Tab-separated table of C-alpha atoms in Angstrom:
chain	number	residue	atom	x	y	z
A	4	UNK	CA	19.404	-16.238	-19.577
A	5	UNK	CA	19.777	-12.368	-20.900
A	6	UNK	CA	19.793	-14.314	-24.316
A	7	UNK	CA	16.497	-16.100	-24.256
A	8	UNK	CA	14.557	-13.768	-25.578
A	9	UNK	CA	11.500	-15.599	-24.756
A	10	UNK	CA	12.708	-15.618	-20.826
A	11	UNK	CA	13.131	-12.062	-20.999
A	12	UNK	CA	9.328	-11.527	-21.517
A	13	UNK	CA	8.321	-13.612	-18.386
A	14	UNK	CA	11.169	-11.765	-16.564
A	15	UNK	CA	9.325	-8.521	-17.905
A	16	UNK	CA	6.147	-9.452	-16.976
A	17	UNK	CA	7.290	-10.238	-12.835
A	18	UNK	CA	9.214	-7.502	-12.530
A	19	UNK	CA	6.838	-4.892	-13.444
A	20	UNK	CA	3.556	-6.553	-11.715
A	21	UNK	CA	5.852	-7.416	-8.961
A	22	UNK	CA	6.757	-3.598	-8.399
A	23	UNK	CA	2.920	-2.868	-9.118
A	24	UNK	CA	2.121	-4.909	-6.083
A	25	UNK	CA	4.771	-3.254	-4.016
A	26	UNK	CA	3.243	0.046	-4.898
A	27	UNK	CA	0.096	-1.010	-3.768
A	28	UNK	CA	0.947	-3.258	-0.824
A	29	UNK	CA	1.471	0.477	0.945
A	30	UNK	CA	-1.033	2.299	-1.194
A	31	UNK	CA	-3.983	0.335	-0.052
A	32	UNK	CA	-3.125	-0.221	3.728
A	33	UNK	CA	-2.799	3.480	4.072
A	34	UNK	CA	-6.206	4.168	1.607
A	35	UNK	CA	-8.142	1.378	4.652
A	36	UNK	CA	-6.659	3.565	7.474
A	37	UNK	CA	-7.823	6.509	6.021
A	38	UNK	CA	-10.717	5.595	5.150
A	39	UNK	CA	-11.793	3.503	9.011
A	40	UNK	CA	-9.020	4.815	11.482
A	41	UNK	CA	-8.873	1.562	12.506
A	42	UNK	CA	-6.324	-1.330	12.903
A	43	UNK	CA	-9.011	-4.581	12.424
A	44	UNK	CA	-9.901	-3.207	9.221
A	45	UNK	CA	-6.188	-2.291	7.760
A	46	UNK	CA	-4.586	-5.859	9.353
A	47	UNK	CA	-7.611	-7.696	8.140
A	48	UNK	CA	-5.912	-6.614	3.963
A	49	UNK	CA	-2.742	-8.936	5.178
A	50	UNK	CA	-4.958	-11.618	5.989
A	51	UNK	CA	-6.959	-11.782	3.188
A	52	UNK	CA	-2.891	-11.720	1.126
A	53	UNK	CA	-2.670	-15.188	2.817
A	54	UNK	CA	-6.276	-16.690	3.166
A	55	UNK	CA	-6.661	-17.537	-0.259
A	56	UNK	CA	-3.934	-20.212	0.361
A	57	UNK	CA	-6.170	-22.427	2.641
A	58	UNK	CA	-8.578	-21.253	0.000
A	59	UNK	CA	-7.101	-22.802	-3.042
A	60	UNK	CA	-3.523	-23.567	-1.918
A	61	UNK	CA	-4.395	-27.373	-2.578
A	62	UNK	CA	-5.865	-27.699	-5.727
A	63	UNK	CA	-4.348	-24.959	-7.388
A	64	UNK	CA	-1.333	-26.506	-8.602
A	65	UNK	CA	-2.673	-29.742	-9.686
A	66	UNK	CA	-5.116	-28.270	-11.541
A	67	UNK	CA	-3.184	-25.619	-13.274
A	68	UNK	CA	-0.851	-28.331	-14.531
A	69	UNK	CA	-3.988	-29.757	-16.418
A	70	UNK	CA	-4.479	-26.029	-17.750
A	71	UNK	CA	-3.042	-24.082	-20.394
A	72	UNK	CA	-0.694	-22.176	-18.074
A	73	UNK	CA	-0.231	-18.623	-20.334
A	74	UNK	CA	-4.193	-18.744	-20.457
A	75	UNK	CA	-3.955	-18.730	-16.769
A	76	UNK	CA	-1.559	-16.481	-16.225
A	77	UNK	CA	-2.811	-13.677	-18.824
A	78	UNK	CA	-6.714	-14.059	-17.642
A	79	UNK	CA	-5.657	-13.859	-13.889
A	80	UNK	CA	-3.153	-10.678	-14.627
A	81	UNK	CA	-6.255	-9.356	-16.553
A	82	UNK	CA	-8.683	-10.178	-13.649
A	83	UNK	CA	-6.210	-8.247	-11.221
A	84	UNK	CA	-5.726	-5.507	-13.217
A	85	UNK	CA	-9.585	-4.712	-13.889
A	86	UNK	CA	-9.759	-5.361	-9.225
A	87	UNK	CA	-7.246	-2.890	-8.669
A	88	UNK	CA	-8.519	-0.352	-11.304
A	89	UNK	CA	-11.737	-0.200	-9.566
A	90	UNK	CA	-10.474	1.658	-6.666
A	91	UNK	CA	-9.379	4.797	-8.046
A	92	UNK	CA	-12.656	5.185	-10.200
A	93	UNK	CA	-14.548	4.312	-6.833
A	94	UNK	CA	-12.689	6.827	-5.557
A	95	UNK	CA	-13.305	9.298	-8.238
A	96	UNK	CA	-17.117	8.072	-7.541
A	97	UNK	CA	-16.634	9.211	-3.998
A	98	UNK	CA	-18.420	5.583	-3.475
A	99	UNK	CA	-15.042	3.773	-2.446
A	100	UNK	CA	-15.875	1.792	0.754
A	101	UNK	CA	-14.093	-0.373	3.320
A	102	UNK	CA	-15.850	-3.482	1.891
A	103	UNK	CA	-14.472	-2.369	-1.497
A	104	UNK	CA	-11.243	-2.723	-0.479
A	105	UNK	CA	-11.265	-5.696	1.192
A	106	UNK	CA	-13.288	-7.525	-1.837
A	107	UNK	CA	-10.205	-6.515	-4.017
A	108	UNK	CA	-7.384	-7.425	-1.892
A	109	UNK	CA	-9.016	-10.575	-1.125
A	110	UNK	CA	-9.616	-11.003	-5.546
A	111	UNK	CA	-6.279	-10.177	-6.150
A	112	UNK	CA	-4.515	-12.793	-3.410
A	113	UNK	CA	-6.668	-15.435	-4.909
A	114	UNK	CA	-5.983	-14.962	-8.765
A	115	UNK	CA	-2.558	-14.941	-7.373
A	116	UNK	CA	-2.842	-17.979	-6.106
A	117	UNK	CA	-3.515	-19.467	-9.009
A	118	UNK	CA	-1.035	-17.019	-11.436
A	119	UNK	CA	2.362	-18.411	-9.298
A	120	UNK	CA	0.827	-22.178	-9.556
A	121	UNK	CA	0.827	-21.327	-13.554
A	122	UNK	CA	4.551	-19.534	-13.398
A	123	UNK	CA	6.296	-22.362	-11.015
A	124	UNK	CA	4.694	-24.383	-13.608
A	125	UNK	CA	5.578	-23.035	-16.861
A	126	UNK	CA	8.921	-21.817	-15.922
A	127	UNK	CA	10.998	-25.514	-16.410
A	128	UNK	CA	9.141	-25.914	-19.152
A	129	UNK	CA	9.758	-22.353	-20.894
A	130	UNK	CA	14.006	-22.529	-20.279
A	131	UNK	CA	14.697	-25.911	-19.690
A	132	UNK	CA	15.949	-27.807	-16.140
A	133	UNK	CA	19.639	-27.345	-17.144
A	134	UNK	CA	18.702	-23.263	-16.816
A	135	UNK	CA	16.435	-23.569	-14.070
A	136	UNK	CA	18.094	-22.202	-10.931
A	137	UNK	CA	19.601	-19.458	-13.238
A	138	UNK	CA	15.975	-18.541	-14.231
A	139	UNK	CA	14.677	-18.879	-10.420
A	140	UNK	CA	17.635	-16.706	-9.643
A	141	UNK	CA	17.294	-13.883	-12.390
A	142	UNK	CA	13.496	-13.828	-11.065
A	143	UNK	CA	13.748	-13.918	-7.314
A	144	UNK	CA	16.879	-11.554	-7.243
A	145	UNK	CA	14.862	-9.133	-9.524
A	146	UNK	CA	11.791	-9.240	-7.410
A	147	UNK	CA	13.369	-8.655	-3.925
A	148	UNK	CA	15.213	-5.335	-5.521
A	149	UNK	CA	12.091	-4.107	-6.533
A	150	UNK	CA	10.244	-4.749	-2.963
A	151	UNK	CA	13.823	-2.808	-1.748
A	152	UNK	CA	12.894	0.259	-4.173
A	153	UNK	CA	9.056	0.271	-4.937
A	154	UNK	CA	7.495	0.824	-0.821
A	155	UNK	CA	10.056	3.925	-0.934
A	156	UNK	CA	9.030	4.889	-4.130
A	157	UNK	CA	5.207	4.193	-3.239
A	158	UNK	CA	5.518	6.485	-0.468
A	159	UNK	CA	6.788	9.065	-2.477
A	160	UNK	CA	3.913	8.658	-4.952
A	161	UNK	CA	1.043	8.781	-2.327
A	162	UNK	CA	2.272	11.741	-0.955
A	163	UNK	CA	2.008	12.965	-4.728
A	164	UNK	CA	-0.926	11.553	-6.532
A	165	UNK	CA	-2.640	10.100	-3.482
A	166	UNK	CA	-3.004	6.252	-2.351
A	167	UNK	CA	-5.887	5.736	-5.075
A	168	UNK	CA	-3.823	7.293	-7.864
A	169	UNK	CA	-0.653	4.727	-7.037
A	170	UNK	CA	-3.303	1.822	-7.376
A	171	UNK	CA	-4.141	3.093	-10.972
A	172	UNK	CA	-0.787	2.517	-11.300
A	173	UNK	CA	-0.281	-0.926	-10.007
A	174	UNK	CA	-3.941	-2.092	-12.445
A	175	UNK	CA	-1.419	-0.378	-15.468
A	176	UNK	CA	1.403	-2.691	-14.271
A	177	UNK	CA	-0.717	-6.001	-14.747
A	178	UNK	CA	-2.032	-4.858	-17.639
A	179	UNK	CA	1.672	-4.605	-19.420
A	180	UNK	CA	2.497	-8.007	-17.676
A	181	UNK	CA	-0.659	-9.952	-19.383
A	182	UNK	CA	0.458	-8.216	-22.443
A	183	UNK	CA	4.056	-9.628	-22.063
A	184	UNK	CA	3.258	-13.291	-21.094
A	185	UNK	CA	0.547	-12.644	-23.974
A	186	UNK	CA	3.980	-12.563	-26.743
A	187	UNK	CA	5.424	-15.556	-25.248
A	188	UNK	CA	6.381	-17.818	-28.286
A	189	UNK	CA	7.159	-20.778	-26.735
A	190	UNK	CA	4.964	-23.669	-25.103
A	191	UNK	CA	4.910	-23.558	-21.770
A	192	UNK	CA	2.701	-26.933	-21.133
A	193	UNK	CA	4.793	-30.251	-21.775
A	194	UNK	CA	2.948	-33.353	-22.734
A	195	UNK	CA	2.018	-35.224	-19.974
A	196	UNK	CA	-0.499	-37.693	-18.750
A	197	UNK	CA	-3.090	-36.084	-16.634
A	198	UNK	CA	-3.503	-37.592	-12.839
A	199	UNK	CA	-6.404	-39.804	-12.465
A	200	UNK	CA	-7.640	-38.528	-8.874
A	201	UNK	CA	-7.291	-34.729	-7.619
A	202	UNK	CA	-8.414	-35.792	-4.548
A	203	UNK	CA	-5.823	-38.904	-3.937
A	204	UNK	CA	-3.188	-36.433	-4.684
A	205	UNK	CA	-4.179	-34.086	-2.295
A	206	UNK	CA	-4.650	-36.602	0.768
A	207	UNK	CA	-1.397	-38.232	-0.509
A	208	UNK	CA	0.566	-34.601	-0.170
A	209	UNK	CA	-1.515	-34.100	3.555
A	210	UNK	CA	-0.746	-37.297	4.866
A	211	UNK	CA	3.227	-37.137	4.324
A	212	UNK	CA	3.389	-33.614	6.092
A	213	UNK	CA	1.352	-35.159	9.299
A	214	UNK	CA	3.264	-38.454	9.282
A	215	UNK	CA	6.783	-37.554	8.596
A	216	UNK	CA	8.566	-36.396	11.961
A	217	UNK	CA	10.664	-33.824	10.923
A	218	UNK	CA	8.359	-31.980	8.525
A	219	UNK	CA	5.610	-31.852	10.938
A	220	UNK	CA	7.945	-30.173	13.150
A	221	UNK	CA	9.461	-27.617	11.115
A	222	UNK	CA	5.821	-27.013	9.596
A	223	UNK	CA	4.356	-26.458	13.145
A	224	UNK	CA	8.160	-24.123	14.557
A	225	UNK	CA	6.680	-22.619	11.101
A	226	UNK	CA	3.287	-21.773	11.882
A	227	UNK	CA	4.490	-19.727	15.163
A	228	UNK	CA	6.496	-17.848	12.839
A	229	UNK	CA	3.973	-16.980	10.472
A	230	UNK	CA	1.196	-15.587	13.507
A	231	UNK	CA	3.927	-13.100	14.474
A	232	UNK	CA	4.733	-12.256	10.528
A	233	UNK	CA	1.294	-11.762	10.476
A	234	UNK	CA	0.932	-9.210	12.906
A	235	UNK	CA	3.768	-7.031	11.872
A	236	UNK	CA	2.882	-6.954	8.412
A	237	UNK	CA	-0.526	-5.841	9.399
A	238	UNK	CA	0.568	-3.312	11.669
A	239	UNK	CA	3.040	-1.633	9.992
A	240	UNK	CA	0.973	0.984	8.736
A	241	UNK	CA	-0.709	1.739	11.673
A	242	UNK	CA	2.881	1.239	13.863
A	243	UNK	CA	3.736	4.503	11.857
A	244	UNK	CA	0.557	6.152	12.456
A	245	UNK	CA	-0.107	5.820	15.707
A	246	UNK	CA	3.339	4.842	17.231
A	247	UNK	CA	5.536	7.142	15.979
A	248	UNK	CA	2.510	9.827	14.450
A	249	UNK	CA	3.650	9.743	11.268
A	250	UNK	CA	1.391	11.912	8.619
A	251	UNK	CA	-1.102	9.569	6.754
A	252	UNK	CA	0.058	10.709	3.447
A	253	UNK	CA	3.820	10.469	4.334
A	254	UNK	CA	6.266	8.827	2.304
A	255	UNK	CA	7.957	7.265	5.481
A	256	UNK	CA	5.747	5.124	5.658
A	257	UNK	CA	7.206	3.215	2.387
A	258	UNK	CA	10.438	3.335	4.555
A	259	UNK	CA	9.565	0.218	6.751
A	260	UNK	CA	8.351	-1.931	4.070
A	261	UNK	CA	11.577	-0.884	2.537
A	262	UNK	CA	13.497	-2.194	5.460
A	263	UNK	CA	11.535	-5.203	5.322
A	264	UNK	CA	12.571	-6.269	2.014
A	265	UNK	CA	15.971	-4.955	2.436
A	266	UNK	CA	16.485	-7.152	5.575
A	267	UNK	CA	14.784	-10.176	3.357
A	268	UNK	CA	17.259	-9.838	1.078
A	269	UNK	CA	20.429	-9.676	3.567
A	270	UNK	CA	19.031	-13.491	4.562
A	271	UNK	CA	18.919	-15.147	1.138
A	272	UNK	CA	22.715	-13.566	1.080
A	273	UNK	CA	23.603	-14.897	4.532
A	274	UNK	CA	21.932	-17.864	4.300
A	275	UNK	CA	24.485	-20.432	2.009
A	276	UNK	CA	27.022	-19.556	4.629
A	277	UNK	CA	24.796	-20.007	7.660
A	278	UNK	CA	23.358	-23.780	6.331
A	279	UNK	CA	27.188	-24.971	5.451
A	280	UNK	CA	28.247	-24.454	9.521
A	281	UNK	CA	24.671	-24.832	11.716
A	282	UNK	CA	22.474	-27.829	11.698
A	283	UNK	CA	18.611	-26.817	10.558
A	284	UNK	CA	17.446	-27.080	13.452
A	285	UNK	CA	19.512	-24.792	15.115
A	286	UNK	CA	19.404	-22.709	12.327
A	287	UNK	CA	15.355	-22.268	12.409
A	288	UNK	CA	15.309	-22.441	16.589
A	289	UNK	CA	18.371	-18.843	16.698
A	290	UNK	CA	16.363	-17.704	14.215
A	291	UNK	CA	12.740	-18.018	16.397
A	292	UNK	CA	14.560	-16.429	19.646
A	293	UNK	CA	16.086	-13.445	17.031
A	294	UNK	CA	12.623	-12.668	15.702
A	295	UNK	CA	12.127	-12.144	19.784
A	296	UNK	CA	14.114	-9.974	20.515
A	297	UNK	CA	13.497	-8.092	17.446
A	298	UNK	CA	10.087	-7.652	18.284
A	299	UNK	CA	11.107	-6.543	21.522
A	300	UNK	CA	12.977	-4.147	20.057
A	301	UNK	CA	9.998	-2.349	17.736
A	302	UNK	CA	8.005	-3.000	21.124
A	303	UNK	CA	10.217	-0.552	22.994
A	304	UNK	CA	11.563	1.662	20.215
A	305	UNK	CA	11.418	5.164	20.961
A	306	UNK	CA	13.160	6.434	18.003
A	307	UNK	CA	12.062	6.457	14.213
A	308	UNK	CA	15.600	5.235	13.018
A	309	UNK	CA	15.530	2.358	15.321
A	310	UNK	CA	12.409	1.527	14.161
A	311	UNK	CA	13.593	1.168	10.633
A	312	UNK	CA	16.277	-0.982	11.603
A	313	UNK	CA	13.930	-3.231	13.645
A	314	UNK	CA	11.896	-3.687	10.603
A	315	UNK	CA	15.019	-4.626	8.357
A	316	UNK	CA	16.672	-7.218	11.576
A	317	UNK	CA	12.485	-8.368	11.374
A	318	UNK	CA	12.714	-9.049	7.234
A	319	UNK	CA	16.339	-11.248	7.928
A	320	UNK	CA	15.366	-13.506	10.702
A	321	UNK	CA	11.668	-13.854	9.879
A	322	UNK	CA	13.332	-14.756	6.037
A	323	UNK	CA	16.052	-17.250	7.468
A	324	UNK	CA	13.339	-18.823	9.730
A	325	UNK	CA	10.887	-19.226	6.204
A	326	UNK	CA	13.454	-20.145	3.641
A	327	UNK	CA	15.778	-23.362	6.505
A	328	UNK	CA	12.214	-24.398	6.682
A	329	UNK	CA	10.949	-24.753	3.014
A	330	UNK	CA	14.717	-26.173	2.406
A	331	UNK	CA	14.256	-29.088	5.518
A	332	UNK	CA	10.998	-29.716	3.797
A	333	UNK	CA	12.239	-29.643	0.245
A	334	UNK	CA	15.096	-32.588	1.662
A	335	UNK	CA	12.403	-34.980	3.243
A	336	UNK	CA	10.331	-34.753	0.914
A	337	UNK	CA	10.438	-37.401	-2.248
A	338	UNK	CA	10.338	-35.923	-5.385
A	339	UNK	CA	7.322	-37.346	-6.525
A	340	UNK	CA	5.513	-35.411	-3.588
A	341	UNK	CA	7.283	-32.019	-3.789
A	342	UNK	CA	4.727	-29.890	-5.131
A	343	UNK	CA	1.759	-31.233	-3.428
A	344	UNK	CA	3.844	-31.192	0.383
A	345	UNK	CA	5.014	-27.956	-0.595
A	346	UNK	CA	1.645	-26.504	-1.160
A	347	UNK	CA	0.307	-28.251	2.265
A	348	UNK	CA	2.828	-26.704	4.266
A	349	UNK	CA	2.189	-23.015	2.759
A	350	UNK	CA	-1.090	-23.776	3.272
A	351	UNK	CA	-0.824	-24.235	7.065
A	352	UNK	CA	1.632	-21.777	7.648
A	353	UNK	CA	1.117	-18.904	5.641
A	354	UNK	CA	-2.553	-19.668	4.746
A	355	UNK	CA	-3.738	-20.268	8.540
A	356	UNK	CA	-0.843	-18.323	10.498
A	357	UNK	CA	-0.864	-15.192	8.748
A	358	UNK	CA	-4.194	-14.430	8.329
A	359	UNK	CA	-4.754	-15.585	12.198
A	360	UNK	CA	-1.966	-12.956	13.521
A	361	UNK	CA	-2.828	-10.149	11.530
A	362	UNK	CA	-6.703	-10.163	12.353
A	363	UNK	CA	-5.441	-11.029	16.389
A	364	UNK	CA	-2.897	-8.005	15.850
A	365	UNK	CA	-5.575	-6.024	14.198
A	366	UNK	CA	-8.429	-6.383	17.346
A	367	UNK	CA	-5.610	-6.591	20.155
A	368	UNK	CA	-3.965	-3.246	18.396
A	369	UNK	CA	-7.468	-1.492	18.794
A	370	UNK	CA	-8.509	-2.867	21.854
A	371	UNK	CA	-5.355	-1.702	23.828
A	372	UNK	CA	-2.549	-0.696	21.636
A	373	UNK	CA	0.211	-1.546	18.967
A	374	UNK	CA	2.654	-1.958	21.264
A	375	UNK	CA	0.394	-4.386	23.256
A	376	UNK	CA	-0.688	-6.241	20.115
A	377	UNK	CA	2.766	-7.022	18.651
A	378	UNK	CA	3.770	-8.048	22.129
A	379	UNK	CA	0.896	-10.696	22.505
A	380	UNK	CA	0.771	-11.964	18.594
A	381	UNK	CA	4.596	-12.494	19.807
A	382	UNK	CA	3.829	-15.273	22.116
A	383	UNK	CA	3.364	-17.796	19.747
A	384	UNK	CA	7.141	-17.128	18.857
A	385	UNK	CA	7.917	-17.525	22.042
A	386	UNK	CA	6.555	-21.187	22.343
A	387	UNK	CA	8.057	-22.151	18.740
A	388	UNK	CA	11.601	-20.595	20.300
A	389	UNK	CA	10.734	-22.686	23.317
A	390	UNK	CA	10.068	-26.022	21.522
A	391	UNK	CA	13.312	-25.478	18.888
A	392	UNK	CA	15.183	-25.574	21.898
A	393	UNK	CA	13.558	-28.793	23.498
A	394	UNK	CA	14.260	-30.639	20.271
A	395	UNK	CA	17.725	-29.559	19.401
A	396	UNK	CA	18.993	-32.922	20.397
A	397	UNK	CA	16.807	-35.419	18.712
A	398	UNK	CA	16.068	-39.237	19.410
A	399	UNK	CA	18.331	-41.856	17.379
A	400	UNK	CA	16.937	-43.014	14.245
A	401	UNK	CA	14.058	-40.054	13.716
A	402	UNK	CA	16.179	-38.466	11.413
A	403	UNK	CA	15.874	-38.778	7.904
A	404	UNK	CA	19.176	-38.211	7.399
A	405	UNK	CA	22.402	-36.206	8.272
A	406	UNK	CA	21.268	-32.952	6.322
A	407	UNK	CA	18.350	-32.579	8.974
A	408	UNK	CA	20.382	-33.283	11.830
């Protein structure tokens, strides 16, 4: 892949919006806390990251596929770029407002919707299935180093040029990317014969994920998951703030997103080994209990250090939980269906669950306290744990086959 020179540019264009994002995904948490003091408003910027799923998670990807996809992906980079840069010159204004914020972080999740539907898209057409997984890899691998780096690097940055001024940055960064996918050469839309019915596709892709055993249950053990993912990524912020009084404008606060990543990427390292010697199930039911007691942990965390590595041990379970679930899914699913039961899944996961735990974290966190918040939003963790465990021995004959067993 570092031949294909047309690959590279894609690559190019990820990388830097990807560590744009990262920038911001601490710049404007920190720029709502200062702005409100208060934990609804901050959480309520990770829900509206996942909302736009339930939004648009279903027809996105069928329609992009009936798009031109580097239209799509340069107008939406564009679109971004112009949402993000309107926060520093609000702030220059002295007019930048709660509302503001959440009206671009709520933009930018839904262009992004429909920017990854165009890049899953145009990716086996731009290098070809025999170079797929090396281009997934040379993407994903590229993209969870920069979420390692960038929230440190953020940090730094606010404490510099101020939360505003690292948003400038992050409209710059998808500004270069349109520019990028803008040079790509090659087509990136095959010929193919448009689907007659959006809608029959759609119900098709619901109805497999409601009536096939195994996905319904790993999509539901999923949605616990996400309500307690949900929560801690909207409180993370204010978890340093108000848990451990860290300075508003301090680059520790980067730190924990840092350790998120960082702990993300330990999983996708661990995880080969762990699916060739534990069934799925088991796999995705340790994982559930884990993320239990690592939320314990952060619960009862007195020291700053520990708190750093309860946000890493957070990043690898949560991650081990996500990824043995969108594999079971990926097995049961027929090919023919993968997109569209893919989509429905994320959809009720991380489009419903997220957005639900980090508004619940949000209110419980300034109703009674942080501590108090991550320990409630936890409960539905503790019921997914609970049912894992119930159906670790499954009936005869509702498997779909010895991979899921």
């Amino acid at each position: 892949m570092r031949t294909d020179r047309e690959f590279g540019k894609l690559w190019l264009a990820r990388v830097i919006s990807t560590a744009g994002s990262a920038v911001s995904g601490v710049a404007l948490p920190v720029l709502m806390y200062s702005l409100t003091g208060s934990a609804v408003h901050t959480a309520a910027l990770a829900a509206l990251t996942a909302a736009p799923y339930l939004v648009f998670g279903l027809v996105a990807g069928a329609l992009v596929d009936r798009m031109h996809r580097r239209a799509v992906m340069v107008v939406t980079d564009l679109v971004s770029a112009g949402l993000l840069a309107s926060v520093p010159v609000a702030a220059a204004l002295e007019a930048l407002s709660p509302s503001h914020l959440l009206l671009v972080a709520g933009g930018v999740a839904s262009v992004t919707v429909w920017s990854d539907a165009a890049t899953f898209g145009a990716l086996p057409a731009l290098v070809g299935t025999g170079n797929l997984t090396r281009a997934n890899s040379a993407i994903w691998s590229s993209a969870t180093a920069v979420h390692i780096a960038a929230p440190s690097a953020a940090g730094v940055l606010i404490s510099v040029i101020g939360p505003s001024g690292a948003m400038a940055l992050d409209a710059v960064s998808f500004a270069v990317s349109a520019a990028f996918v803008r040079m790509i050469l090659r087509p990136m839309n095959p010929a193919r014969e448009p689907r007659t019915s959006l809608r029959a596709d759609i119900r098709e892709g619901l109805e497999f994920l409601w009536r096939e055993p195994t996905v319904r249950l790993f999509t539901a053990l999923g949605v616990g998951q996400a309500i307690a993912g949900g929560a801690v990524s909207g409180l993370i912020v204010v978890y340093a703030f108000r848990v451990f009084d860290v300075p508003e404008h301090d680059a520790r606060v980067g730190v924990l997103f840092s350790a998120l990543a960082a702990g993300s990427f330990a999983a996708t390292v661990v995880m080969p080994k762990i699916s060739d010697t534990c069934q799925p199930r088991r796999v995705t039911t340790i994982g559930l209990s884990a993320g239990v007691g690592v939320l314990s942990l952060l619960v009862g965390v007195e020291l700053w250090w520990l708190a750093v590595v309860g946000m890493a041990l957070w990043g690898l379970t949560s991650t081990i939980v996500i990824v043995n679930g969108l594999t079971v899914r990926q097995l049961a699913t027929p090919d023919q269906l993968q997109g569209r039961v893919g989509l429905a899944g994320r959809m009720v996961t991380f489009g419903i669950g997220q957005p639900v735990g980090a508004l619940a974290g949000g209110a419980l966190a300034d109703a009674l306290s942080v501590r108090t918040a991550l320990v409630i939003t936890a409960l539905p963790l503790v019921f997914a744990a609970g049912v894992g465990w119930s159906r670790l021995k499954p009936r005869p004959g509702r498997e779909l086959g010895h991979g899921l067993k």
